[in-house]
Amino acid sequence: MTEGTAPPYPVEELLAAVRLEIAAELRSDGKDGAKVSLSAGRRISAAEDRHEYLFDCRKWLETLDGKPALVRASRSTGEWAQAEVSRMPDNKVRVVTASDLGGAPPHVQIREDDAASWRALAERLETVGQPKHPVRVESAGWTLGRGTPSLGSSANSEQWVANWASLRLNSRQRQAIVQALTSEVLFLWGPPGTGKTDVVGHIIEGSYRQGLSVLFLAPTKVAVDQALERICDLLAKEEGFDGGLVQRAGDITVASLREKYGDQIDRERIAARLTARLDDSLAPLAAALRTAHCASVHRRTRQGGGVALGPRLSAAEPC
């Protein structure tokens, strides 16, 4: 996009809406979000648009660890300011912010920055028109009725969905699965109890068999886990399932999912298991390397040459 050219519709409109959401969040009282009170503040450094403070903290919330934060003076009704917050020893909290809170602010509050995701979205929208920007403008326009995404159908759905002919699905459910797997877009709607989770599970199953990666999102953790359990039922026998073929981002909420597939989808458990396998596979290679090095040492000794110890062989290790 050349300089002075407006970005395609509706980028500017979306960007304006996102910025309003950010501004509204900074003016809000934080609703029911958890807040932490800090006291006895003192500024320990200051530069242009950067003020660093140290505060006392009686009660910290671990849910704030590593999270983007907001800060403002206690009892203030003004805007919150973005802040970097970190716990220090002896119940101290370090706060770095562009906002000048004064030399010795007596009391402030901090809370999680609920506008962080809006800022990330704004940053992406601002790149539209630049080389290699991450927004697919064409497909984004489909949600607003712009453009003509391709719609397809196929009689060969059994190549993507196991046991297709014998599945207990009605004609509309089958139509939704087929259209999702052969089209560029699908909007699926149905009241509770109409089998949406089963349909979504088979769509993801078919997408996997087409060689696609799938990111599944839902408004609640329970909804994610319920769909994920169905997906795992369908893909549990696939090669690589034990090695992280399906992964749960965040904590598992539904007990049945945790009990049946926790070891296979929890990312920390997957990483620990793969690390152990890697260590096991490296052990014979390390032994072979030591044997080869020892053979080289003996050969050079017989030939009267000098001996240099390798990086993995110390002087105390006999050959």
PDB file of C-alpha atoms in Angstrom:
ATOM      1  CA  MET A   1       0.000   0.000   0.000  1.00  0.00           C
ATOM      2  CA  THR A   2       1.514   3.328  -1.044  1.00  0.00           C
ATOM      3  CA  GLU A   3       1.845   6.265   1.328  1.00  0.00           C
ATOM      4  CA  GLY A   4      -1.381   8.164   1.705  1.00  0.00           C
ATOM      5  CA  THR A   5      -3.523   5.258   0.517  1.00  0.00           C
ATOM      6  CA  ALA A   6      -6.264   4.263   2.915  1.00  0.00           C
ATOM      7  CA  PRO A   7      -6.239   0.626   4.104  1.00  0.00           C
ATOM      8  CA  PRO A   8      -9.014  -1.597   2.767  1.00  0.00           C
ATOM      9  CA  TYR A   9     -12.397  -1.546   4.436  1.00  0.00           C
ATOM     10  CA  PRO A  10     -13.027  -2.193   7.298  1.00  0.00           C
ATOM     11  CA  VAL A  11      -9.486  -1.930   8.740  1.00  0.00           C
ATOM     12  CA  GLU A  12      -9.808   1.718   9.775  1.00  0.00           C
ATOM     13  CA  GLU A  13     -13.235   1.122  11.291  1.00  0.00           C
ATOM     14  CA  LEU A  14     -12.037  -1.926  13.225  1.00  0.00           C
ATOM     15  CA  LEU A  15      -8.953  -0.086  14.422  1.00  0.00           C
ATOM     16  CA  ALA A  16     -11.070   2.811  15.676  1.00  0.00           C
ATOM     17  CA  ALA A  17     -13.347   0.403  17.539  1.00  0.00           C
ATOM     18  CA  VAL A  18     -10.388  -1.410  19.125  1.00  0.00           C
ATOM     19  CA  ARG A  19      -8.858   1.858  20.297  1.00  0.00           C
ATOM     20  CA  LEU A  20     -12.167   2.823  21.892  1.00  0.00           C
ATOM     21  CA  GLU A  21     -12.212  -0.499  23.730  1.00  0.00           C
ATOM     22  CA  ILE A  22      -8.691   0.174  25.039  1.00  0.00           C
ATOM     23  CA  ALA A  23      -9.638   3.676  26.174  1.00  0.00           C
ATOM     24  CA  ALA A  24     -12.772   2.376  27.891  1.00  0.00           C
ATOM     25  CA  GLU A  25     -10.763  -0.248  29.764  1.00  0.00           C
ATOM     26  CA  LEU A  26      -8.291   2.359  31.023  1.00  0.00           C
ATOM     27  CA  ARG A  27     -11.182   4.482  32.316  1.00  0.00           C
ATOM     28  CA  SER A  28     -13.061   1.625  33.952  1.00  0.00           C
ATOM     29  CA  ASP A  29     -12.890   0.691  37.625  1.00  0.00           C
ATOM     30  CA  GLY A  30     -11.731  -2.800  36.786  1.00  0.00           C
ATOM     31  CA  LYS A  31     -15.178  -4.297  37.371  1.00  0.00           C
ATOM     32  CA  ASP A  32     -14.783  -7.338  39.609  1.00  0.00           C
ATOM     33  CA  GLY A  33     -11.177  -7.978  38.658  1.00  0.00           C
ATOM     34  CA  ALA A  34      -8.716  -8.677  41.438  1.00  0.00           C
ATOM     35  CA  LYS A  35      -6.614  -5.738  42.616  1.00  0.00           C
ATOM     36  CA  VAL A  36      -3.523  -5.485  44.790  1.00  0.00           C
ATOM     37  CA  SER A  37      -2.898  -2.527  47.108  1.00  0.00           C
ATOM     38  CA  LEU A  38       0.645  -1.201  47.414  1.00  0.00           C
ATOM     39  CA  SER A  39       1.905   1.319  49.950  1.00  0.00           C
ATOM     40  CA  ALA A  40       4.908   3.403  50.996  1.00  0.00           C
ATOM     41  CA  GLY A  41       6.117   3.946  47.461  1.00  0.00           C
ATOM     42  CA  ARG A  42       9.355   5.642  46.545  1.00  0.00           C
ATOM     43  CA  ARG A  43      10.730   6.512  43.132  1.00  0.00           C
ATOM     44  CA  ILE A  44      14.136   4.948  42.590  1.00  0.00           C
ATOM     45  CA  SER A  45      14.773   6.171  39.051  1.00  0.00           C
ATOM     46  CA  ALA A  46      13.207   8.446  36.477  1.00  0.00           C
ATOM     47  CA  ALA A  47      13.781   9.164  32.803  1.00  0.00           C
ATOM     48  CA  GLU A  48      11.662  10.406  29.943  1.00  0.00           C
ATOM     49  CA  ASP A  49       8.428   8.373  29.949  1.00  0.00           C
ATOM     50  CA  ARG A  50       9.875   5.902  32.453  1.00  0.00           C
ATOM     51  CA  HIS A  51       9.401   6.001  36.212  1.00  0.00           C
ATOM     52  CA  GLU A  52      10.553   3.159  38.441  1.00  0.00           C
ATOM     53  CA  TYR A  53       9.094   2.678  41.930  1.00  0.00           C
ATOM     54  CA  LEU A  54       9.454   0.320  44.855  1.00  0.00           C
ATOM     55  CA  PHE A  55       6.405  -0.367  47.050  1.00  0.00           C
ATOM     56  CA  ASP A  56       5.526  -2.375  50.139  1.00  0.00           C
ATOM     57  CA  CYS A  57       2.975  -5.131  49.598  1.00  0.00           C
ATOM     58  CA  ARG A  58       1.120  -6.934  52.361  1.00  0.00           C
ATOM     59  CA  LYS A  59      -0.854  -9.379  50.234  1.00  0.00           C
ATOM     60  CA  TRP A  60       0.141 -10.372  46.707  1.00  0.00           C
ATOM     61  CA  LEU A  61      -1.972 -12.239  44.154  1.00  0.00           C
ATOM     62  CA  GLU A  62      -0.066 -14.942  42.295  1.00  0.00           C
ATOM     63  CA  THR A  63      -2.498 -14.566  39.387  1.00  0.00           C
ATOM     64  CA  LEU A  64      -0.667 -11.328  38.552  1.00  0.00           C
ATOM     65  CA  ASP A  65       2.713 -13.012  38.137  1.00  0.00           C
ATOM     66  CA  GLY A  66       3.993 -12.440  34.624  1.00  0.00           C
ATOM     67  CA  LYS A  67       0.835 -10.622  33.519  1.00  0.00           C
ATOM     68  CA  PRO A  68       0.640  -7.175  31.907  1.00  0.00           C
ATOM     69  CA  ALA A  69      -0.601  -4.761  34.560  1.00  0.00           C
ATOM     70  CA  LEU A  70      -2.229  -1.394  35.119  1.00  0.00           C
ATOM     71  CA  VAL A  71      -1.563   1.039  37.970  1.00  0.00           C
ATOM     72  CA  ARG A  72      -3.187   4.155  39.411  1.00  0.00           C
ATOM     73  CA  ALA A  73      -3.352   5.963  42.743  1.00  0.00           C
ATOM     74  CA  SER A  74      -5.754   4.459  45.261  1.00  0.00           C
ATOM     75  CA  ARG A  75      -9.183   6.135  45.365  1.00  0.00           C
ATOM     76  CA  SER A  76      -8.414   7.776  42.039  1.00  0.00           C
ATOM     77  CA  THR A  77     -11.104   7.907  39.375  1.00  0.00           C
ATOM     78  CA  GLY A  78      -8.655   8.808  36.621  1.00  0.00           C
ATOM     79  CA  GLU A  79      -7.242   6.568  33.932  1.00  0.00           C
ATOM     80  CA  TRP A  80      -5.116   3.554  34.709  1.00  0.00           C
ATOM     81  CA  ALA A  81      -1.579   3.498  33.299  1.00  0.00           C
ATOM     82  CA  GLN A  82       0.253   0.540  31.802  1.00  0.00           C
ATOM     83  CA  ALA A  83       2.948  -0.868  34.069  1.00  0.00           C
ATOM     84  CA  GLU A  84       5.569  -3.566  34.372  1.00  0.00           C
ATOM     85  CA  VAL A  85       5.175  -5.169  37.769  1.00  0.00           C
ATOM     86  CA  SER A  86       7.442  -7.704  39.479  1.00  0.00           C
ATOM     87  CA  ARG A  87       7.713  -9.074  42.993  1.00  0.00           C
ATOM     88  CA  MET A  88      10.910  -8.496  44.959  1.00  0.00           C
ATOM     89  CA  PRO A  89      12.211 -10.018  48.208  1.00  0.00           C
ATOM     90  CA  ASP A  90      10.911  -8.806  51.583  1.00  0.00           C
ATOM     91  CA  ASN A  91       7.363  -8.121  50.359  1.00  0.00           C
ATOM     92  CA  LYS A  92       8.480  -5.443  47.926  1.00  0.00           C
ATOM     93  CA  VAL A  93       6.971  -4.826  44.494  1.00  0.00           C
ATOM     94  CA  ARG A  94       8.765  -3.062  41.654  1.00  0.00           C
ATOM     95  CA  VAL A  95       6.591  -0.961  39.343  1.00  0.00           C
ATOM     96  CA  VAL A  96       7.808   0.617  36.106  1.00  0.00           C
ATOM     97  CA  THR A  97       5.398   2.911  34.288  1.00  0.00           C
ATOM     98  CA  ALA A  98       5.335   5.850  31.908  1.00  0.00           C
ATOM     99  CA  SER A  99       2.998   7.639  34.327  1.00  0.00           C
ATOM    100  CA  ASP A 100       4.485   9.985  36.914  1.00  0.00           C
ATOM    101  CA  LEU A 101       3.019   8.840  40.245  1.00  0.00           C
ATOM    102  CA  GLY A 102       5.040  11.381  42.217  1.00  0.00           C
ATOM    103  CA  GLY A 103       8.213  11.052  44.227  1.00  0.00           C
ATOM    104  CA  ALA A 104       6.684   9.116  47.120  1.00  0.00           C
ATOM    105  CA  PRO A 105       3.198   7.838  46.266  1.00  0.00           C
ATOM    106  CA  PRO A 106       1.610   6.647  49.546  1.00  0.00           C
ATOM    107  CA  HIS A 107      -0.916   4.187  48.076  1.00  0.00           C
ATOM    108  CA  VAL A 108      -1.558   2.757  44.606  1.00  0.00           C
ATOM    109  CA  GLN A 109      -3.504  -0.148  43.190  1.00  0.00           C
ATOM    110  CA  ILE A 110      -2.489  -2.534  40.431  1.00  0.00           C
ATOM    111  CA  ARG A 111      -4.589  -4.975  38.417  1.00  0.00           C
ATOM    112  CA  GLU A 112      -4.262  -7.129  35.341  1.00  0.00           C
ATOM    113  CA  ASP A 113      -4.321  -5.226  32.066  1.00  0.00           C
ATOM    114  CA  ASP A 114      -7.494  -6.541  30.434  1.00  0.00           C
ATOM    115  CA  ALA A 115      -6.799  -4.369  27.403  1.00  0.00           C
ATOM    116  CA  ALA A 116      -3.608  -6.260  26.506  1.00  0.00           C
ATOM    117  CA  SER A 117      -5.338  -8.460  23.938  1.00  0.00           C
ATOM    118  CA  TRP A 118      -6.974  -5.394  22.371  1.00  0.00           C
ATOM    119  CA  ARG A 119      -3.525  -3.790  22.042  1.00  0.00           C
ATOM    120  CA  ALA A 120      -2.181  -6.868  20.298  1.00  0.00           C
ATOM    121  CA  LEU A 121      -5.101  -6.713  17.862  1.00  0.00           C
ATOM    122  CA  ALA A 122      -4.501  -2.996  17.262  1.00  0.00           C
ATOM    123  CA  GLU A 123      -0.838  -3.645  16.488  1.00  0.00           C
ATOM    124  CA  ARG A 124      -1.788  -6.215  13.876  1.00  0.00           C
ATOM    125  CA  LEU A 125      -4.373  -3.978  12.265  1.00  0.00           C
ATOM    126  CA  GLU A 126      -1.844  -1.147  12.083  1.00  0.00           C
ATOM    127  CA  THR A 127       0.433  -3.339   9.937  1.00  0.00           C
ATOM    128  CA  VAL A 128      -2.166  -3.915   7.212  1.00  0.00           C
ATOM    129  CA  GLY A 129      -0.701  -2.719   3.932  1.00  0.00           C
ATOM    130  CA  GLN A 130       2.895  -3.283   4.996  1.00  0.00           C
ATOM    131  CA  PRO A 131       4.953  -6.101   3.442  1.00  0.00           C
ATOM    132  CA  LYS A 132       4.169  -9.528   4.907  1.00  0.00           C
ATOM    133  CA  HIS A 133       1.523  -8.204   7.284  1.00  0.00           C
ATOM    134  CA  PRO A 134      -0.281 -11.005   9.195  1.00  0.00           C
ATOM    135  CA  VAL A 135      -3.901 -10.043   8.420  1.00  0.00           C
ATOM    136  CA  ARG A 136      -5.730 -11.828   5.606  1.00  0.00           C
ATOM    137  CA  VAL A 137      -7.886  -8.942   4.487  1.00  0.00           C
ATOM    138  CA  GLU A 138      -9.903 -10.972   2.007  1.00  0.00           C
ATOM    139  CA  SER A 139     -11.030 -13.678   4.437  1.00  0.00           C
ATOM    140  CA  ALA A 140     -11.555 -11.104   7.200  1.00  0.00           C
ATOM    141  CA  GLY A 141     -13.997  -9.334   4.888  1.00  0.00           C
ATOM    142  CA  TRP A 142     -16.128 -12.475   4.600  1.00  0.00           C
ATOM    143  CA  THR A 143     -17.444 -11.893   8.119  1.00  0.00           C
ATOM    144  CA  LEU A 144     -18.874  -8.585   6.877  1.00  0.00           C
ATOM    145  CA  GLY A 145     -20.423  -9.927   3.709  1.00  0.00           C
ATOM    146  CA  ARG A 146     -17.637  -8.734   1.449  1.00  0.00           C
ATOM    147  CA  GLY A 147     -16.056 -10.979  -1.162  1.00  0.00           C
ATOM    148  CA  THR A 148     -17.155 -14.369  -2.418  1.00  0.00           C
ATOM    149  CA  PRO A 149     -15.546 -17.275  -0.570  1.00  0.00           C
ATOM    150  CA  SER A 150     -15.693 -20.543  -2.456  1.00  0.00           C
ATOM    151  CA  LEU A 151     -18.248 -23.122  -1.336  1.00  0.00           C
ATOM    152  CA  GLY A 152     -17.778 -26.767  -2.186  1.00  0.00           C
ATOM    153  CA  SER A 153     -19.081 -30.253  -1.569  1.00  0.00           C
ATOM    154  CA  SER A 154     -17.622 -33.727  -1.990  1.00  0.00           C
ATOM    155  CA  ALA A 155     -18.985 -37.235  -2.077  1.00  0.00           C
ATOM    156  CA  ASN A 156     -15.641 -38.600  -0.842  1.00  0.00           C
ATOM    157  CA  SER A 157     -15.840 -37.510   2.779  1.00  0.00           C
ATOM    158  CA  GLU A 158     -14.856 -40.996   3.944  1.00  0.00           C
ATOM    159  CA  GLN A 159     -11.275 -40.186   2.951  1.00  0.00           C
ATOM    160  CA  TRP A 160     -11.156 -37.576   5.726  1.00  0.00           C
ATOM    161  CA  VAL A 161     -13.620 -38.829   8.353  1.00  0.00           C
ATOM    162  CA  ALA A 162     -13.302 -42.368   9.692  1.00  0.00           C
ATOM    163  CA  ASN A 163     -16.358 -44.628   9.414  1.00  0.00           C
ATOM    164  CA  TRP A 164     -18.219 -41.870   7.577  1.00  0.00           C
ATOM    165  CA  ALA A 165     -21.009 -44.088   6.245  1.00  0.00           C
ATOM    166  CA  SER A 166     -21.898 -45.548   9.637  1.00  0.00           C
ATOM    167  CA  LEU A 167     -21.739 -42.395  11.757  1.00  0.00           C
ATOM    168  CA  ARG A 168     -24.947 -41.450  13.554  1.00  0.00           C
ATOM    169  CA  LEU A 169     -25.321 -38.061  11.890  1.00  0.00           C
ATOM    170  CA  ASN A 170     -28.374 -36.533  10.264  1.00  0.00           C
ATOM    171  CA  SER A 171     -28.325 -35.029   6.799  1.00  0.00           C
ATOM    172  CA  ARG A 172     -27.788 -31.428   7.968  1.00  0.00           C
ATOM    173  CA  GLN A 173     -24.897 -32.447  10.211  1.00  0.00           C
ATOM    174  CA  ARG A 174     -23.276 -34.310   7.328  1.00  0.00           C
ATOM    175  CA  GLN A 175     -23.811 -31.308   5.086  1.00  0.00           C
ATOM    176  CA  ALA A 176     -22.072 -29.046   7.615  1.00  0.00           C
ATOM    177  CA  ILE A 177     -19.050 -31.342   7.870  1.00  0.00           C
ATOM    178  CA  VAL A 178     -18.709 -31.737   4.110  1.00  0.00           C
ATOM    179  CA  GLN A 179     -19.051 -28.001   3.474  1.00  0.00           C
ATOM    180  CA  ALA A 180     -16.515 -27.161   6.191  1.00  0.00           C
ATOM    181  CA  LEU A 181     -13.956 -29.538   4.678  1.00  0.00           C
ATOM    182  CA  THR A 182     -14.407 -28.378   1.091  1.00  0.00           C
ATOM    183  CA  SER A 183     -15.148 -24.660   1.439  1.00  0.00           C
ATOM    184  CA  GLU A 184     -13.297 -21.548   2.483  1.00  0.00           C
ATOM    185  CA  VAL A 185     -15.815 -20.583   5.156  1.00  0.00           C
ATOM    186  CA  LEU A 186     -18.648 -22.103   7.176  1.00  0.00           C
ATOM    187  CA  PHE A 187     -20.963 -20.560   9.759  1.00  0.00           C
ATOM    188  CA  LEU A 188     -22.507 -23.250  11.944  1.00  0.00           C
ATOM    189  CA  TRP A 189     -25.418 -22.544  14.277  1.00  0.00           C
ATOM    190  CA  GLY A 190     -27.671 -24.718  16.374  1.00  0.00           C
ATOM    191  CA  PRO A 191     -29.433 -24.599  19.753  1.00  0.00           C
ATOM    192  CA  PRO A 192     -28.174 -26.736  22.655  1.00  0.00           C
ATOM    193  CA  GLY A 193     -28.396 -30.466  22.128  1.00  0.00           C
ATOM    194  CA  THR A 194     -28.270 -30.456  18.328  1.00  0.00           C
ATOM    195  CA  GLY A 195     -24.851 -32.106  18.060  1.00  0.00           C
ATOM    196  CA  LYS A 196     -22.615 -29.123  17.356  1.00  0.00           C
ATOM    197  CA  THR A 197     -19.742 -30.611  19.379  1.00  0.00           C
ATOM    198  CA  ASP A 198     -19.850 -33.845  17.356  1.00  0.00           C
ATOM    199  CA  VAL A 199     -19.921 -31.894  14.100  1.00  0.00           C
ATOM    200  CA  VAL A 200     -16.990 -29.704  15.154  1.00  0.00           C
ATOM    201  CA  GLY A 201     -15.061 -32.788  16.244  1.00  0.00           C
ATOM    202  CA  HIS A 202     -15.450 -34.406  12.820  1.00  0.00           C
ATOM    203  CA  ILE A 203     -14.547 -31.133  11.074  1.00  0.00           C
ATOM    204  CA  ILE A 204     -11.292 -31.016  13.047  1.00  0.00           C
ATOM    205  CA  GLU A 205     -10.691 -34.728  12.406  1.00  0.00           C
ATOM    206  CA  GLY A 206     -11.113 -34.163   8.663  1.00  0.00           C
ATOM    207  CA  SER A 207      -8.971 -31.027   8.721  1.00  0.00           C
ATOM    208  CA  TYR A 208      -6.154 -32.960  10.390  1.00  0.00           C
ATOM    209  CA  ARG A 209      -6.334 -35.658   7.702  1.00  0.00           C
ATOM    210  CA  GLN A 210      -6.112 -32.928   5.061  1.00  0.00           C
ATOM    211  CA  GLY A 211      -2.786 -31.926   6.589  1.00  0.00           C
ATOM    212  CA  LEU A 212      -4.083 -28.764   8.230  1.00  0.00           C
ATOM    213  CA  SER A 213      -3.335 -27.322  11.670  1.00  0.00           C
ATOM    214  CA  VAL A 214      -6.346 -26.267  13.732  1.00  0.00           C
ATOM    215  CA  LEU A 215      -6.681 -23.673  16.497  1.00  0.00           C
ATOM    216  CA  PHE A 216      -9.915 -24.204  18.442  1.00  0.00           C
ATOM    217  CA  LEU A 217     -11.255 -21.315  20.554  1.00  0.00           C
ATOM    218  CA  ALA A 218     -14.328 -21.030  22.769  1.00  0.00           C
ATOM    219  CA  PRO A 219     -15.653 -18.449  25.254  1.00  0.00           C
ATOM    220  CA  THR A 220     -15.259 -20.755  28.289  1.00  0.00           C
ATOM    221  CA  LYS A 221     -12.750 -23.351  29.461  1.00  0.00           C
ATOM    222  CA  VAL A 222     -15.516 -25.930  29.824  1.00  0.00           C
ATOM    223  CA  ALA A 223     -16.556 -25.476  26.197  1.00  0.00           C
ATOM    224  CA  VAL A 224     -12.947 -25.931  25.072  1.00  0.00           C
ATOM    225  CA  ASP A 225     -12.535 -29.088  27.150  1.00  0.00           C
ATOM    226  CA  GLN A 226     -15.811 -30.636  26.015  1.00  0.00           C
ATOM    227  CA  ALA A 227     -14.894 -30.198  22.358  1.00  0.00           C
ATOM    228  CA  LEU A 228     -11.309 -31.294  23.013  1.00  0.00           C
ATOM    229  CA  GLU A 229     -12.458 -34.536  24.633  1.00  0.00           C
ATOM    230  CA  ARG A 230     -14.473 -35.373  21.524  1.00  0.00           C
ATOM    231  CA  ILE A 231     -11.507 -34.497  19.302  1.00  0.00           C
ATOM    232  CA  CYS A 232      -9.229 -36.754  21.348  1.00  0.00           C
ATOM    233  CA  ASP A 233     -11.718 -39.618  21.061  1.00  0.00           C
ATOM    234  CA  LEU A 234     -11.474 -39.297  17.284  1.00  0.00           C
ATOM    235  CA  LEU A 235      -7.694 -38.896  17.020  1.00  0.00           C
ATOM    236  CA  ALA A 236      -6.385 -40.973  19.931  1.00  0.00           C
ATOM    237  CA  LYS A 237      -5.237 -43.798  17.641  1.00  0.00           C
ATOM    238  CA  GLU A 238      -3.412 -41.505  15.217  1.00  0.00           C
ATOM    239  CA  GLU A 239       0.366 -41.658  14.992  1.00  0.00           C
ATOM    240  CA  GLY A 240       1.932 -38.975  17.165  1.00  0.00           C
ATOM    241  CA  PHE A 241      -1.012 -38.577  19.545  1.00  0.00           C
ATOM    242  CA  ASP A 242       1.185 -39.468  22.516  1.00  0.00           C
ATOM    243  CA  GLY A 243       3.763 -36.910  21.386  1.00  0.00           C
ATOM    244  CA  GLY A 244       1.533 -33.839  21.347  1.00  0.00           C
ATOM    245  CA  LEU A 245      -0.619 -34.174  18.244  1.00  0.00           C
ATOM    246  CA  VAL A 246      -3.417 -32.526  20.261  1.00  0.00           C
ATOM    247  CA  GLN A 247      -2.410 -29.958  22.879  1.00  0.00           C
ATOM    248  CA  ARG A 248      -4.417 -28.024  25.468  1.00  0.00           C
ATOM    249  CA  ALA A 249      -3.267 -24.436  26.007  1.00  0.00           C
ATOM    250  CA  GLY A 250      -4.054 -23.579  29.616  1.00  0.00           C
ATOM    251  CA  ASP A 251      -5.409 -25.634  32.483  1.00  0.00           C
ATOM    252  CA  ILE A 252      -7.763 -28.557  31.933  1.00  0.00           C
ATOM    253  CA  THR A 253     -11.101 -27.904  33.646  1.00  0.00           C
ATOM    254  CA  VAL A 254     -13.263 -30.914  32.780  1.00  0.00           C
ATOM    255  CA  ALA A 255     -12.325 -33.907  34.983  1.00  0.00           C
ATOM    256  CA  SER A 256     -13.119 -36.579  32.388  1.00  0.00           C
ATOM    257  CA  LEU A 257     -10.753 -34.962  29.862  1.00  0.00           C
ATOM    258  CA  ARG A 258      -7.997 -34.773  32.464  1.00  0.00           C
ATOM    259  CA  GLU A 259      -8.434 -38.418  33.468  1.00  0.00           C
ATOM    260  CA  LYS A 260      -8.640 -39.823  29.917  1.00  0.00           C
ATOM    261  CA  TYR A 261      -6.159 -37.674  28.023  1.00  0.00           C
ATOM    262  CA  GLY A 262      -4.300 -35.444  30.486  1.00  0.00           C
ATOM    263  CA  ASP A 263      -0.954 -37.158  29.885  1.00  0.00           C
ATOM    264  CA  GLN A 264      -1.297 -36.827  26.108  1.00  0.00           C
ATOM    265  CA  ILE A 265      -2.503 -33.210  25.795  1.00  0.00           C
ATOM    266  CA  ASP A 266      -0.988 -31.325  28.751  1.00  0.00           C
ATOM    267  CA  ARG A 267       1.976 -29.453  27.298  1.00  0.00           C
ATOM    268  CA  GLU A 268       4.186 -29.712  30.388  1.00  0.00           C
ATOM    269  CA  ARG A 269       3.677 -33.489  30.571  1.00  0.00           C
ATOM    270  CA  ILE A 270       4.316 -33.799  26.831  1.00  0.00           C
ATOM    271  CA  ALA A 271       7.570 -31.837  27.160  1.00  0.00           C
ATOM    272  CA  ALA A 272       8.720 -33.947  30.119  1.00  0.00           C
ATOM    273  CA  ARG A 273       7.958 -37.183  28.270  1.00  0.00           C
ATOM    274  CA  LEU A 274       9.711 -36.098  25.066  1.00  0.00           C
ATOM    275  CA  THR A 275      12.720 -34.864  27.048  1.00  0.00           C
ATOM    276  CA  ALA A 276      13.010 -38.251  28.756  1.00  0.00           C
ATOM    277  CA  ARG A 277      12.821 -40.013  25.392  1.00  0.00           C
ATOM    278  CA  LEU A 278      15.478 -37.738  23.966  1.00  0.00           C
ATOM    279  CA  ASP A 279      17.769 -38.406  26.928  1.00  0.00           C
ATOM    280  CA  ASP A 280      17.271 -42.153  26.490  1.00  0.00           C
ATOM    281  CA  SER A 281      18.109 -41.931  22.799  1.00  0.00           C
ATOM    282  CA  LEU A 282      21.243 -39.873  23.474  1.00  0.00           C
ATOM    283  CA  ALA A 283      22.660 -42.299  26.043  1.00  0.00           C
ATOM    284  CA  PRO A 284      23.822 -44.973  23.533  1.00  0.00           C
ATOM    285  CA  LEU A 285      25.169 -42.246  21.252  1.00  0.00           C
ATOM    286  CA  ALA A 286      27.238 -40.834  24.113  1.00  0.00           C
ATOM    287  CA  ALA A 287      28.542 -44.317  24.897  1.00  0.00           C
ATOM    288  CA  ALA A 288      29.441 -44.887  21.246  1.00  0.00           C
ATOM    289  CA  LEU A 289      31.226 -41.533  21.117  1.00  0.00           C
ATOM    290  CA  ARG A 290      33.243 -42.422  24.228  1.00  0.00           C
ATOM    291  CA  THR A 291      34.182 -45.799  22.760  1.00  0.00           C
ATOM    292  CA  ALA A 292      35.300 -44.198  19.504  1.00  0.00           C
ATOM    293  CA  HIS A 293      37.314 -41.591  21.368  1.00  0.00           C
ATOM    294  CA  CYS A 294      38.996 -44.238  23.515  1.00  0.00           C
ATOM    295  CA  ALA A 295      39.902 -46.227  20.368  1.00  0.00           C
ATOM    296  CA  SER A 296      41.447 -43.092  18.903  1.00  0.00           C
ATOM    297  CA  VAL A 297      43.426 -42.457  22.093  1.00  0.00           C
ATOM    298  CA  HIS A 298      44.820 -45.988  22.143  1.00  0.00           C
ATOM    299  CA  ARG A 299      45.718 -45.834  18.447  1.00  0.00           C
ATOM    300  CA  ARG A 300      47.553 -42.549  18.813  1.00  0.00           C
ATOM    301  CA  THR A 301      49.338 -43.810  21.934  1.00  0.00           C
ATOM    302  CA  ARG A 302      50.622 -46.870  20.071  1.00  0.00           C
ATOM    303  CA  GLN A 303      51.841 -44.610  17.291  1.00  0.00           C
ATOM    304  CA  GLY A 304      53.712 -42.451  19.791  1.00  0.00           C
ATOM    305  CA  GLY A 305      51.651 -39.332  19.229  1.00  0.00           C
ATOM    306  CA  GLY A 306      50.369 -36.908  21.852  1.00  0.00           C
ATOM    307  CA  VAL A 307      46.985 -37.364  23.483  1.00  0.00           C
ATOM    308  CA  ALA A 308      44.390 -34.573  23.642  1.00  0.00           C
ATOM    309  CA  LEU A 309      41.347 -35.178  25.793  1.00  0.00           C
ATOM    310  CA  GLY A 310      37.994 -34.566  24.091  1.00  0.00           C
ATOM    311  CA  PRO A 311      35.394 -32.190  25.480  1.00  0.00           C
ATOM    312  CA  ARG A 312      33.258 -35.047  26.859  1.00  0.00           C
ATOM    313  CA  LEU A 313      36.189 -37.136  28.232  1.00  0.00           C
ATOM    314  CA  SER A 314      37.983 -35.985  31.365  1.00  0.00           C
ATOM    315  CA  ALA A 315      41.344 -37.183  32.631  1.00  0.00           C
ATOM    316  CA  ALA A 316      39.562 -39.268  35.283  1.00  0.00           C
ATOM    317  CA  GLU A 317      37.581 -41.291  32.717  1.00  0.00           C
ATOM    318  CA  PRO A 318      39.458 -44.475  31.803  1.00  0.00           C
ATOM    319  CA  CYS A 319      39.488 -45.869  28.292  1.00  0.00           C
TER     320      CYS A 319
END
